[in-house]
Coordinates of C-alpha atoms in Angstrom, one line a residue:
M511 CA -88.7 -59.2 65.6
K512 CA -85.8 -58.2 66.5
L513 CA -82.8 -60.0 68.0
K514 CA -81.2 -59.5 71.1
R515 CA -77.1 -59.2 70.6
N516 CA -75.1 -61.1 73.4
P517 CA -72.5 -59.2 74.3
S518 CA -70.1 -61.5 74.9
T519 CA -70.5 -62.7 71.5
E520 CA -69.9 -59.2 69.9
D521 CA -66.5 -59.4 72.2
S522 CA -65.1 -62.7 71.1
I523 CA -66.2 -61.5 67.7
K524 CA -63.6 -58.2 67.4
K525 CA -61.2 -60.3 69.1
K526 CA -61.0 -62.6 66.3
Q527 CA -61.1 -59.9 63.8
K528 CA -58.2 -58.6 65.6
L529 CA -56.4 -61.6 66.0
N530 CA -56.9 -61.9 61.8
T531 CA -56.0 -58.5 61.0
E532 CA -52.3 -59.4 62.8
D533 CA -51.3 -61.8 60.2
S534 CA -52.0 -59.4 57.5
I535 CA -50.3 -56.2 59.4
D536 CA -47.2 -54.6 56.6
Y537 CA -43.6 -54.8 58.4
T538 CA -42.2 -53.2 55.6
K539 CA -43.1 -49.8 56.3
S540 CA -41.4 -49.3 59.6
L541 CA -37.9 -50.6 57.3
T542 CA -35.9 -48.3 55.3
S543 CA -35.0 -47.6 52.0
E544 CA -31.8 -49.8 51.9
D545 CA -33.1 -52.7 54.1
A546 CA -36.2 -52.7 51.8
E547 CA -33.6 -53.6 49.1
T548 CA -31.6 -56.1 51.4
I549 CA -35.1 -58.0 52.1
E550 CA -35.4 -57.9 48.3
S551 CA -32.1 -59.3 47.1
G552 CA -32.6 -61.6 49.9
F553 CA -35.8 -63.0 48.1
E554 CA -34.2 -63.2 44.9
E555 CA -31.8 -65.3 46.0
L556 CA -33.9 -67.5 47.2
D557 CA -35.9 -68.2 44.3
N558 CA -33.0 -68.7 42.4
A559 CA -31.5 -71.9 44.6
D560 CA -32.4 -74.1 42.3
N561 CA -31.0 -72.1 39.2
P562 CA -27.7 -72.1 40.0
Q563 CA -26.8 -70.7 36.0
A564 CA -29.4 -67.5 37.1
I565 CA -26.9 -66.5 39.9
K566 CA -24.1 -66.1 37.7
K567 CA -25.6 -64.5 35.1
K568 CA -26.7 -62.0 37.5
V569 CA -24.2 -59.1 37.7
P570 CA -24.8 -56.4 40.8
K571 CA -25.1 -52.8 39.3
T572 CA -22.3 -50.1 39.6
D573 CA -23.1 -46.3 39.8
K574 CA -21.7 -45.6 36.6
Q575 CA -24.2 -48.0 35.0
N576 CA -27.2 -46.9 36.8
K577 CA -26.9 -43.1 35.6
S578 CA -27.6 -43.3 32.1
P579 CA -26.2 -40.5 29.7
K580 CA -27.5 -37.0 29.0
K581 CA -27.1 -37.9 25.2
F582 CA -28.8 -41.1 25.1
K583 CA -32.1 -39.6 27.1
E584 CA -32.4 -36.8 24.8
K585 CA -32.4 -39.8 22.2
T586 CA -34.8 -41.8 23.3
N587 CA -36.9 -38.6 23.2
I588 CA -37.5 -38.2 19.5
K589 CA -40.2 -38.1 18.0
N590 CA -40.7 -40.8 15.2
D591 CA -43.1 -38.4 13.2
D592 CA -39.8 -36.3 12.2
K593 CA -39.6 -36.0 8.6
P594 CA -35.9 -35.5 6.9
T595 CA -35.4 -32.3 5.0
E596 CA -35.9 -32.2 1.5
K597 CA -33.6 -31.0 -1.4
P598 CA -33.6 -27.2 -2.3
N599 CA -34.0 -26.5 -6.1
W600 CA -30.9 -24.7 -6.4
K601 CA -31.7 -23.3 -9.4
E602 CA -35.0 -21.6 -8.3
F603 CA -32.8 -20.6 -5.2
K604 CA -29.9 -18.9 -7.9
K605 CA -32.6 -17.3 -9.8
E606 CA -34.3 -16.0 -6.5
K607 CA -30.8 -14.7 -5.4
Q608 CA -30.0 -13.3 -8.8
E609 CA -33.2 -11.0 -8.8
L610 CA -33.1 -10.1 -5.3
R611 CA -29.6 -8.7 -6.4
L612 CA -30.8 -6.7 -9.4
K613 CA -33.5 -5.2 -7.3
R614 CA -30.9 -4.1 -4.9
K615 CA -29.0 -2.6 -7.7
T616 CA -31.7 -1.3 -9.0
Q617 CA -32.8 0.8 -6.2
K618 CA -29.1 2.0 -5.7
C619 CA -28.7 3.6 -8.4
P620 CA -31.6 4.9 -10.4
F621 CA -29.9 5.1 -13.8
Y622 CA -29.1 1.1 -13.7
E623 CA -30.5 0.5 -17.0
A624 CA -28.8 3.2 -18.8
V625 CA -25.7 1.7 -17.4
V626 CA -26.0 -1.7 -18.7
K627 CA -26.9 -0.2 -22.2
A628 CA -23.0 1.5 -21.6
K629 CA -21.9 -1.9 -20.7
K630 CA -23.1 -3.6 -23.7
I631 CA -22.1 -0.8 -26.2
W632 CA -18.5 -1.0 -24.9
E633 CA -17.8 -4.7 -24.8
H634 CA -18.1 -4.1 -28.6
V635 CA -16.0 -0.8 -28.7
R636 CA -12.6 -1.7 -26.4
R637 CA -12.6 -4.9 -29.0
D638 CA -9.4 -4.5 -31.6
D639 CA -11.4 -6.2 -34.6
C640 CA -14.0 -3.7 -34.2
P641 CA -14.1 -1.4 -37.2
K642 CA -13.5 2.6 -37.0
E643 CA -16.7 3.6 -38.3
K644 CA -18.6 0.9 -36.2
K645 CA -16.6 2.1 -33.1
E646 CA -17.2 5.9 -34.2
T647 CA -20.9 5.3 -34.3
L648 CA -21.1 3.1 -30.8
L649 CA -19.0 5.4 -29.0
K650 CA -21.4 8.4 -29.8
D651 CA -24.6 6.4 -28.9
L652 CA -22.5 5.3 -25.5
F653 CA -22.0 9.4 -24.7
K654 CA -25.7 9.9 -25.7
Y655 CA -26.6 7.0 -23.0
S656 CA -24.1 8.1 -20.5
K657 CA -24.3 12.3 -20.9
P658 CA -27.2 12.4 -18.4
H659 CA -25.0 10.1 -15.7
L660 CA -21.6 11.1 -16.2
Q661 CA -21.3 13.1 -13.2
T662 CA -21.8 9.7 -11.2
M663 CA -20.0 7.0 -13.4
V664 CA -16.5 8.4 -12.9
Y665 CA -17.4 7.4 -9.0
S666 CA -17.6 3.8 -9.3
H667 CA -14.6 1.9 -11.0
D668 CA -16.7 -0.2 -14.1
T669 CA -18.5 3.2 -15.0
A670 CA -15.3 5.2 -15.0
R671 CA -13.8 2.9 -16.9
I672 CA -15.7 3.5 -19.7
V673 CA -15.8 7.2 -19.4
Q674 CA -11.7 6.8 -20.3
W675 CA -12.4 4.5 -22.7
M676 CA -14.8 7.8 -24.4
L677 CA -11.7 9.9 -23.7
K678 CA -9.2 7.7 -25.2
L679 CA -10.7 6.5 -28.3
G680 CA -14.1 8.9 -29.1
T681 CA -13.3 12.1 -31.5
P682 CA -11.5 15.5 -30.7
E683 CA -15.3 16.4 -30.6
L684 CA -16.6 13.6 -28.4
R685 CA -13.7 14.5 -25.5
S686 CA -14.2 18.1 -25.8
Q687 CA -17.9 17.3 -24.6
V688 CA -16.9 14.6 -22.0
I689 CA -14.0 16.9 -20.5
N690 CA -17.2 19.9 -20.5
E691 CA -19.5 17.6 -19.0
L692 CA -16.9 16.4 -16.0
I693 CA -14.8 20.0 -15.6
K694 CA -17.0 21.8 -13.4
H695 CA -16.9 18.9 -10.5
V696 CA -12.7 18.5 -10.8
P697 CA -12.0 19.4 -7.5
K698 CA -14.5 17.1 -5.8
M699 CA -13.2 14.2 -8.5
I700 CA -9.8 14.3 -7.7
L701 CA -9.9 13.2 -4.2
S702 CA -11.7 9.9 -5.1
K703 CA -10.0 7.1 -6.5
Y704 CA -11.5 6.3 -9.7
A705 CA -12.9 10.0 -10.7
C706 CA -8.8 11.1 -10.4
L707 CA -8.4 8.6 -13.2
C708 CA -11.0 10.6 -14.9
V709 CA -9.1 14.1 -14.2
K710 CA -5.3 12.4 -15.4
N711 CA -7.3 11.5 -19.0
M712 CA -8.8 15.0 -18.9
L713 CA -5.5 16.7 -18.8
K714 CA -4.3 14.6 -21.2
R715 CA -6.6 15.0 -23.7
G716 CA -8.1 17.8 -23.4
D717 CA -6.9 21.2 -25.4
A718 CA -4.5 24.3 -23.7
E719 CA -7.7 25.7 -22.5
Q720 CA -9.6 23.2 -20.9
R721 CA -6.2 22.8 -19.3
K722 CA -6.2 26.1 -17.4
I723 CA -9.4 25.9 -16.3
I724 CA -9.1 22.5 -14.6
I725 CA -5.8 24.0 -13.0
N726 CA -7.2 27.3 -11.8
S727 CA -10.3 25.4 -10.4
L728 CA -8.3 23.7 -8.0
K729 CA -7.0 27.2 -7.3
G730 CA -6.5 27.8 -3.6
K731 CA -6.4 24.1 -2.6
V732 CA -3.3 22.7 -3.4
Y733 CA -2.0 22.3 -0.1
T734 CA -5.0 19.9 0.9
Y735 CA -5.2 18.3 -2.3
T736 CA -1.3 17.7 -2.1
L737 CA -1.7 16.2 1.3
H738 CA -4.5 13.8 0.0
T739 CA -3.9 10.1 -0.7
N740 CA -5.5 10.0 -4.5
S741 CA -4.8 13.6 -5.7
A742 CA -1.1 14.0 -4.2
K743 CA 0.1 11.9 -7.8
I744 CA -2.1 14.2 -10.1
M745 CA -1.0 17.3 -7.9
D746 CA 2.1 16.5 -9.2
L747 CA 1.4 15.6 -12.7
I748 CA -0.1 19.2 -12.9
Y749 CA 2.9 20.4 -11.4
T750 CA 5.5 18.6 -13.2
T751 CA 4.1 18.4 -16.9
Y752 CA 0.7 21.1 -17.7
A753 CA 1.6 24.2 -15.7
T754 CA 2.8 27.0 -17.1
P755 CA 5.6 28.8 -15.3
D756 CA 3.2 31.0 -13.6
Q757 CA 1.1 28.5 -12.6
Q758 CA 4.1 26.6 -10.9
N759 CA 4.5 29.9 -8.8
A760 CA 1.0 30.2 -7.6
M761 CA 1.0 26.6 -6.6
M762 CA 4.7 26.7 -4.6
H763 CA 3.8 29.9 -3.0
E764 CA 0.2 27.9 -1.7
L765 CA 2.4 25.8 -0.2
Y766 CA 4.8 28.5 1.4
G767 CA 1.3 29.3 3.0
A768 CA 1.9 32.7 1.0
S769 CA -0.7 32.8 -1.5
S770 CA -2.7 35.7 -0.2
I771 CA 0.1 37.7 0.8
L772 CA 1.8 37.3 -2.7
C773 CA -1.3 37.2 -4.7
D774 CA -0.1 40.5 -7.0
S775 CA 3.8 38.6 -7.3
P776 CA 3.4 35.7 -9.8
N777 CA 7.1 36.5 -10.9
V778 CA 8.8 35.3 -7.7
L779 CA 10.7 32.2 -8.1
S780 CA 12.3 31.2 -5.1
F781 CA 11.3 30.6 -1.3
T782 CA 14.3 33.4 -0.6
D783 CA 12.6 35.9 -2.6
V784 CA 9.4 35.4 -1.3
L785 CA 10.7 36.2 2.5
K786 CA 12.5 39.5 0.8
N787 CA 9.3 40.5 -1.0
S788 CA 7.4 40.6 2.4
P789 CA 9.8 41.4 4.9
N790 CA 6.4 42.3 7.7
T791 CA 4.5 38.3 7.4
K792 CA 8.5 36.9 7.3
D793 CA 8.1 35.4 10.6
I794 CA 4.1 34.0 9.9
I795 CA 5.4 32.3 6.0
L796 CA 8.1 30.4 7.9
A797 CA 5.9 28.9 10.9
K798 CA 2.9 28.3 7.7
T799 CA 5.9 26.4 5.8
K800 CA 7.7 24.6 8.9
D801 CA 4.0 23.4 10.0
H802 CA 3.3 22.1 6.2
I803 CA 6.6 20.2 6.3
R804 CA 6.1 19.0 9.5
K805 CA 2.3 17.3 8.1
F806 CA 4.1 16.1 4.4
V807 CA 6.8 14.2 6.8
L808 CA 3.9 12.5 8.6
K809 CA 2.0 11.9 5.4
Q810 CA 5.3 10.0 4.7
K811 CA 4.9 8.0 1.2
T812 CA 1.9 9.4 0.0
S813 CA 3.8 13.0 -0.1
M814 CA 7.2 12.2 -0.1
Q815 CA 7.1 10.9 -3.3
T816 CA 6.1 14.6 -4.8
T817 CA 8.2 17.0 -6.6
L818 CA 5.9 19.6 -4.8
V819 CA 7.3 18.2 -1.9
H820 CA 10.4 17.8 -2.7
N821 CA 10.9 21.6 -3.7
L822 CA 9.1 22.5 -1.0
I823 CA 11.9 20.8 2.1
Y824 CA 15.0 21.7 -0.4
E825 CA 13.9 25.7 -0.6
Y826 CA 13.5 25.6 3.3
V827 CA 16.6 24.3 4.3
L828 CA 18.6 26.4 1.7
Y829 CA 17.1 29.6 3.3
K830 CA 18.2 28.0 6.3
N831 CA 21.6 27.1 4.9
G832 CA 21.2 23.6 6.4
Q833 CA 21.2 25.4 10.0
E834 CA 18.9 24.5 12.7
C835 CA 17.3 21.9 10.5
D836 CA 19.0 18.7 12.3
E837 CA 14.8 17.2 13.9
L838 CA 14.0 17.8 10.1
F839 CA 16.9 15.4 8.7
T840 CA 16.3 13.2 11.5
S841 CA 12.5 12.5 10.4
L842 CA 13.7 12.1 6.8
K843 CA 16.5 9.8 7.2
E844 CA 13.8 7.1 8.2
F845 CA 12.5 7.5 4.7
P846 CA 14.4 5.0 1.7
I847 CA 16.5 7.0 -0.2
E848 CA 14.6 6.3 -3.5
L849 CA 11.9 8.5 -2.3
F850 CA 14.2 11.3 -3.1
Y851 CA 15.8 10.6 -6.5
T852 CA 12.9 10.7 -8.8
S853 CA 13.4 15.0 -8.9
K854 CA 16.0 17.3 -8.9
S855 CA 15.4 18.9 -5.4
G856 CA 14.8 15.3 -4.0
C857 CA 18.7 14.6 -5.2
H858 CA 20.0 17.9 -3.7
L859 CA 17.7 17.7 -0.7
A860 CA 19.4 13.6 -0.1
M861 CA 22.8 15.0 -0.3
Y862 CA 21.7 17.0 3.0
I863 CA 20.3 14.2 4.5
I864 CA 24.0 11.8 3.7
W865 CA 25.9 15.5 4.5
S866 CA 24.1 15.7 8.1
A867 CA 24.0 12.1 8.5
N868 CA 26.3 10.2 11.4
S869 CA 28.5 7.0 10.7
K870 CA 25.9 4.8 11.7
E871 CA 23.0 6.1 9.4
K872 CA 24.8 6.3 6.9
K873 CA 26.1 2.6 7.2
S874 CA 21.9 2.1 7.3
I875 CA 21.8 3.6 4.0
L876 CA 24.5 1.9 2.3
K877 CA 22.8 -1.4 3.3
Q878 CA 19.4 -0.1 2.4
I879 CA 20.7 0.2 -0.6
K880 CA 22.0 -2.6 -1.8
T881 CA 19.1 -4.7 -0.8
T882 CA 16.5 -2.8 -2.9
A883 CA 19.2 -3.2 -5.7
A884 CA 19.3 0.6 -6.8
T885 CA 22.6 1.1 -7.4
L886 CA 22.2 0.7 -11.2
D887 CA 18.8 3.0 -11.0
L888 CA 20.8 5.6 -9.2
A889 CA 23.9 5.6 -11.2
T890 CA 21.4 5.5 -14.5
S891 CA 19.2 8.4 -13.1
E892 CA 19.4 11.9 -14.4
Y893 CA 20.4 13.0 -11.0
G894 CA 20.2 10.0 -8.7
Y895 CA 24.2 9.6 -9.7
L896 CA 24.4 12.8 -7.1
I897 CA 23.6 11.0 -4.8
L898 CA 26.4 8.1 -4.8
L899 CA 28.7 10.8 -6.1
T900 CA 28.1 12.4 -2.1
L901 CA 28.0 8.8 -0.5
F902 CA 31.7 8.7 -1.6
D903 CA 32.5 12.1 -0.8
S904 CA 31.1 11.1 2.7
V905 CA 31.1 7.2 4.0
D906 CA 34.6 7.2 6.0
D907 CA 33.7 3.5 6.1
T908 CA 35.4 2.6 3.0
V909 CA 35.2 -1.0 3.2
L910 CA 31.4 -1.4 3.4
V911 CA 31.5 1.0 0.4
K912 CA 33.5 -2.0 -1.3
K913 CA 30.6 -4.4 0.0
T914 CA 28.1 -2.3 -1.4
I915 CA 28.3 -0.1 -3.9
I916 CA 31.8 -1.3 -6.3
P917 CA 30.0 -4.8 -6.8
E918 CA 27.1 -3.4 -8.0
I919 CA 29.3 -0.8 -10.6
L920 CA 31.6 -3.7 -11.7
K921 CA 28.3 -6.0 -12.0
H922 CA 26.7 -3.4 -14.5
L923 CA 29.8 -1.5 -15.9
E924 CA 28.7 -1.8 -19.0
A925 CA 25.1 0.1 -18.9
I926 CA 26.5 2.3 -16.3
A927 CA 29.2 3.2 -19.0
T928 CA 27.0 3.6 -21.5
N929 CA 24.9 6.1 -19.4
E930 CA 25.0 9.4 -19.6
H931 CA 24.9 10.5 -15.9
G932 CA 26.4 6.6 -15.2
R933 CA 29.5 8.0 -16.8
K934 CA 30.1 10.3 -14.2
V935 CA 30.3 7.9 -11.4
I936 CA 33.2 5.7 -12.8
L937 CA 34.7 9.1 -13.5
S938 CA 34.5 10.1 -10.0
L939 CA 35.9 7.4 -8.6
V940 CA 38.9 7.4 -10.8
A941 CA 39.4 11.3 -11.5
W942 CA 37.6 13.2 -8.0
R943 CA 36.8 16.7 -9.1
D944 CA 38.7 16.6 -11.8
S945 CA 37.8 19.7 -13.8
S946 CA 38.6 18.5 -17.5
Y947 CA 35.5 16.2 -16.7
F948 CA 33.4 17.8 -14.3
H949 CA 31.4 20.5 -15.3
P950 CA 32.1 23.8 -12.6
R951 CA 28.9 23.8 -10.9
D952 CA 28.8 19.9 -9.9
I953 CA 32.3 20.4 -8.2
D954 CA 30.3 24.0 -6.3
L955 CA 27.7 21.5 -5.6
M956 CA 29.4 19.2 -4.3
K957 CA 31.4 21.9 -2.5
K958 CA 28.5 22.8 -0.4
G959 CA 28.7 19.8 2.1
E960 CA 32.6 20.4 3.0
S961 CA 30.7 22.5 6.5
L962 CA 27.7 19.9 6.9
K963 CA 29.6 16.6 6.5
D964 CA 30.7 14.8 9.6
C965 CA 33.9 13.1 8.4
K966 CA 36.7 12.4 10.2
K967 CA 39.0 10.7 7.3
D968 CA 41.3 12.8 5.3
D969 CA 39.6 13.5 1.2
N970 CA 42.9 11.9 -0.6
V971 CA 42.9 8.7 2.2
R972 CA 39.3 8.3 1.2
V973 CA 39.8 8.5 -2.9
K974 CA 42.9 6.7 -2.7
E975 CA 41.4 3.6 -1.3
L976 CA 38.4 4.0 -3.3
L977 CA 40.7 3.8 -6.6
D978 CA 42.4 0.6 -4.9
A979 CA 39.1 -1.5 -4.7
I980 CA 38.1 -0.3 -8.4
S981 CA 41.2 -0.8 -9.9
D982 CA 41.4 -3.8 -10.8
G983 CA 38.0 -5.0 -11.8
F984 CA 37.8 -1.8 -14.6
L985 CA 41.4 -3.2 -16.0
Q986 CA 40.3 -6.3 -16.1
H987 CA 37.0 -5.4 -18.0
I988 CA 38.8 -3.2 -20.2
L989 CA 41.5 -6.2 -20.9
N990 CA 38.5 -8.3 -21.5
N991 CA 36.4 -5.8 -24.1
P992 CA 38.7 -3.3 -25.5
K993 CA 36.6 -2.9 -28.6
F994 CA 33.8 -2.0 -25.8
W995 CA 35.8 0.9 -24.6
L996 CA 36.8 2.3 -28.1
S997 CA 33.4 2.6 -29.7
S998 CA 33.0 5.8 -29.3
G999 CA 35.1 9.8 -28.4
T1000 CA 33.0 9.4 -25.2
M1001 CA 33.9 5.8 -24.4
A1002 CA 37.1 6.5 -24.9
M1003 CA 37.3 10.1 -22.6
V1004 CA 36.4 7.3 -20.2
L1005 CA 39.0 4.8 -20.7
L1006 CA 41.7 7.3 -20.9
G1007 CA 40.6 9.0 -17.3
I1008 CA 40.7 5.3 -16.2
L1009 CA 43.7 4.0 -17.7
K1010 CA 45.5 7.4 -16.0
S1011 CA 44.5 7.0 -12.6
C1012 CA 43.9 3.2 -12.3
N1013 CA 47.2 0.8 -10.9
G1014 CA 46.6 -3.2 -11.2
I1015 CA 47.8 -6.6 -12.3
C1016 CA 47.1 -6.1 -15.8
D1017 CA 48.1 -2.3 -16.5
F1018 CA 51.2 -3.7 -18.8
T1019 CA 49.2 -6.6 -21.0
L1020 CA 46.6 -3.7 -20.7
V1021 CA 48.8 -1.6 -22.6
E1022 CA 50.1 -4.3 -25.3
T1023 CA 47.1 -5.2 -26.1
L1024 CA 45.4 -1.6 -27.0
Q1025 CA 48.8 -0.7 -29.2

């Protein structure tokens, strides 16, 4: 049986429910976040009103304190499961490295085992306490292991040393075998940094026929090899030491650019003769020679220390008689003077450079000689003394000569006086161009620069100023060491030249001492 609802009662129940819901309304939803924070803080203050110490401890948070650093956040995310790395086993690590290195060497060098055996034998051979008979046996074994690979071994530093020791310590038969194995590869070897040293030993230890084959194998490439850094010194050694006169002429003809033109005239000796014998191709040869000289000068120290290049430039200057060579001399003045006194033609070329130099350039040359302390080397060199004689004849600033060269001569006076070439330096100061002390050839050579040198001071004035600068030093040394100056006939001749010309405070005392 259904009960009927009274509408009045339903309405009253709904009204009561509405009244009850009003008490549970959340008013904070209508507030902003800032208002909510202020209300919450207010409630906290009311709760802590009974506990004043809690209020004191409460410190408001600043923006800096609220922002936690990134590093700290990253550290908090580190997992605790990570374990520390274990220490590696260094013995195994090194062993693996050695095995890897060995594997790479064997892949790079297919005859690596033969090289290792050769090195072990070489270590015994090169010892001084190795008996002679045993050494010969070991050298035969060494050649046996290295014979198939000699042409490759010469290009490496360690194995090239083995080849050089075989040439140095081996018997004549063994040396001949080594040279015959390598002689075909000389044109390639001479360009290598280490193989060119083997070529040097082959020239030294080989016989005349083998040297001839080596030199002929370089025919047609003399200019290229003289320009190259590694082969330039070997080519100079061949020219000055091992080449015959005909071979020397052929080498110079290639530098002139006239080897193909003058192949049938091996007896031509100079650049001037070359041009006389080929009037139709004169302009071509001159152009090629000038171009070769320009490239040698640009190469600087590599080629400029060789006698081949000194001869080439000097013969070109002689043909031109020093005229129209200003550009060449300007470029050569930048080089140190020590590069030129290693050869006769180089010293003659240096004389032309000094004659053509102005006063400022001569000053720089003198300062360079002083800084490098080259006075003693120049004075005692076979041809270097000519450079000092040219400076004495060409430099007007005698005060600078007194400061740079004269003190060095006085310091090493005994060493210079006992040297055959050094005595000419002393006599040039005290007996200038005196035919009783100098050969006419030397006097004529010095007179060549009269038309070229740039000097304003008279020769007699310059000679007197240099003599006054040196007199006291010479006379004082003779006074202190009379036995030295009377020790031989040549020294007595120099002493006579000094006493004839020098005047100083020691004159009277010196005469009494010698009497």
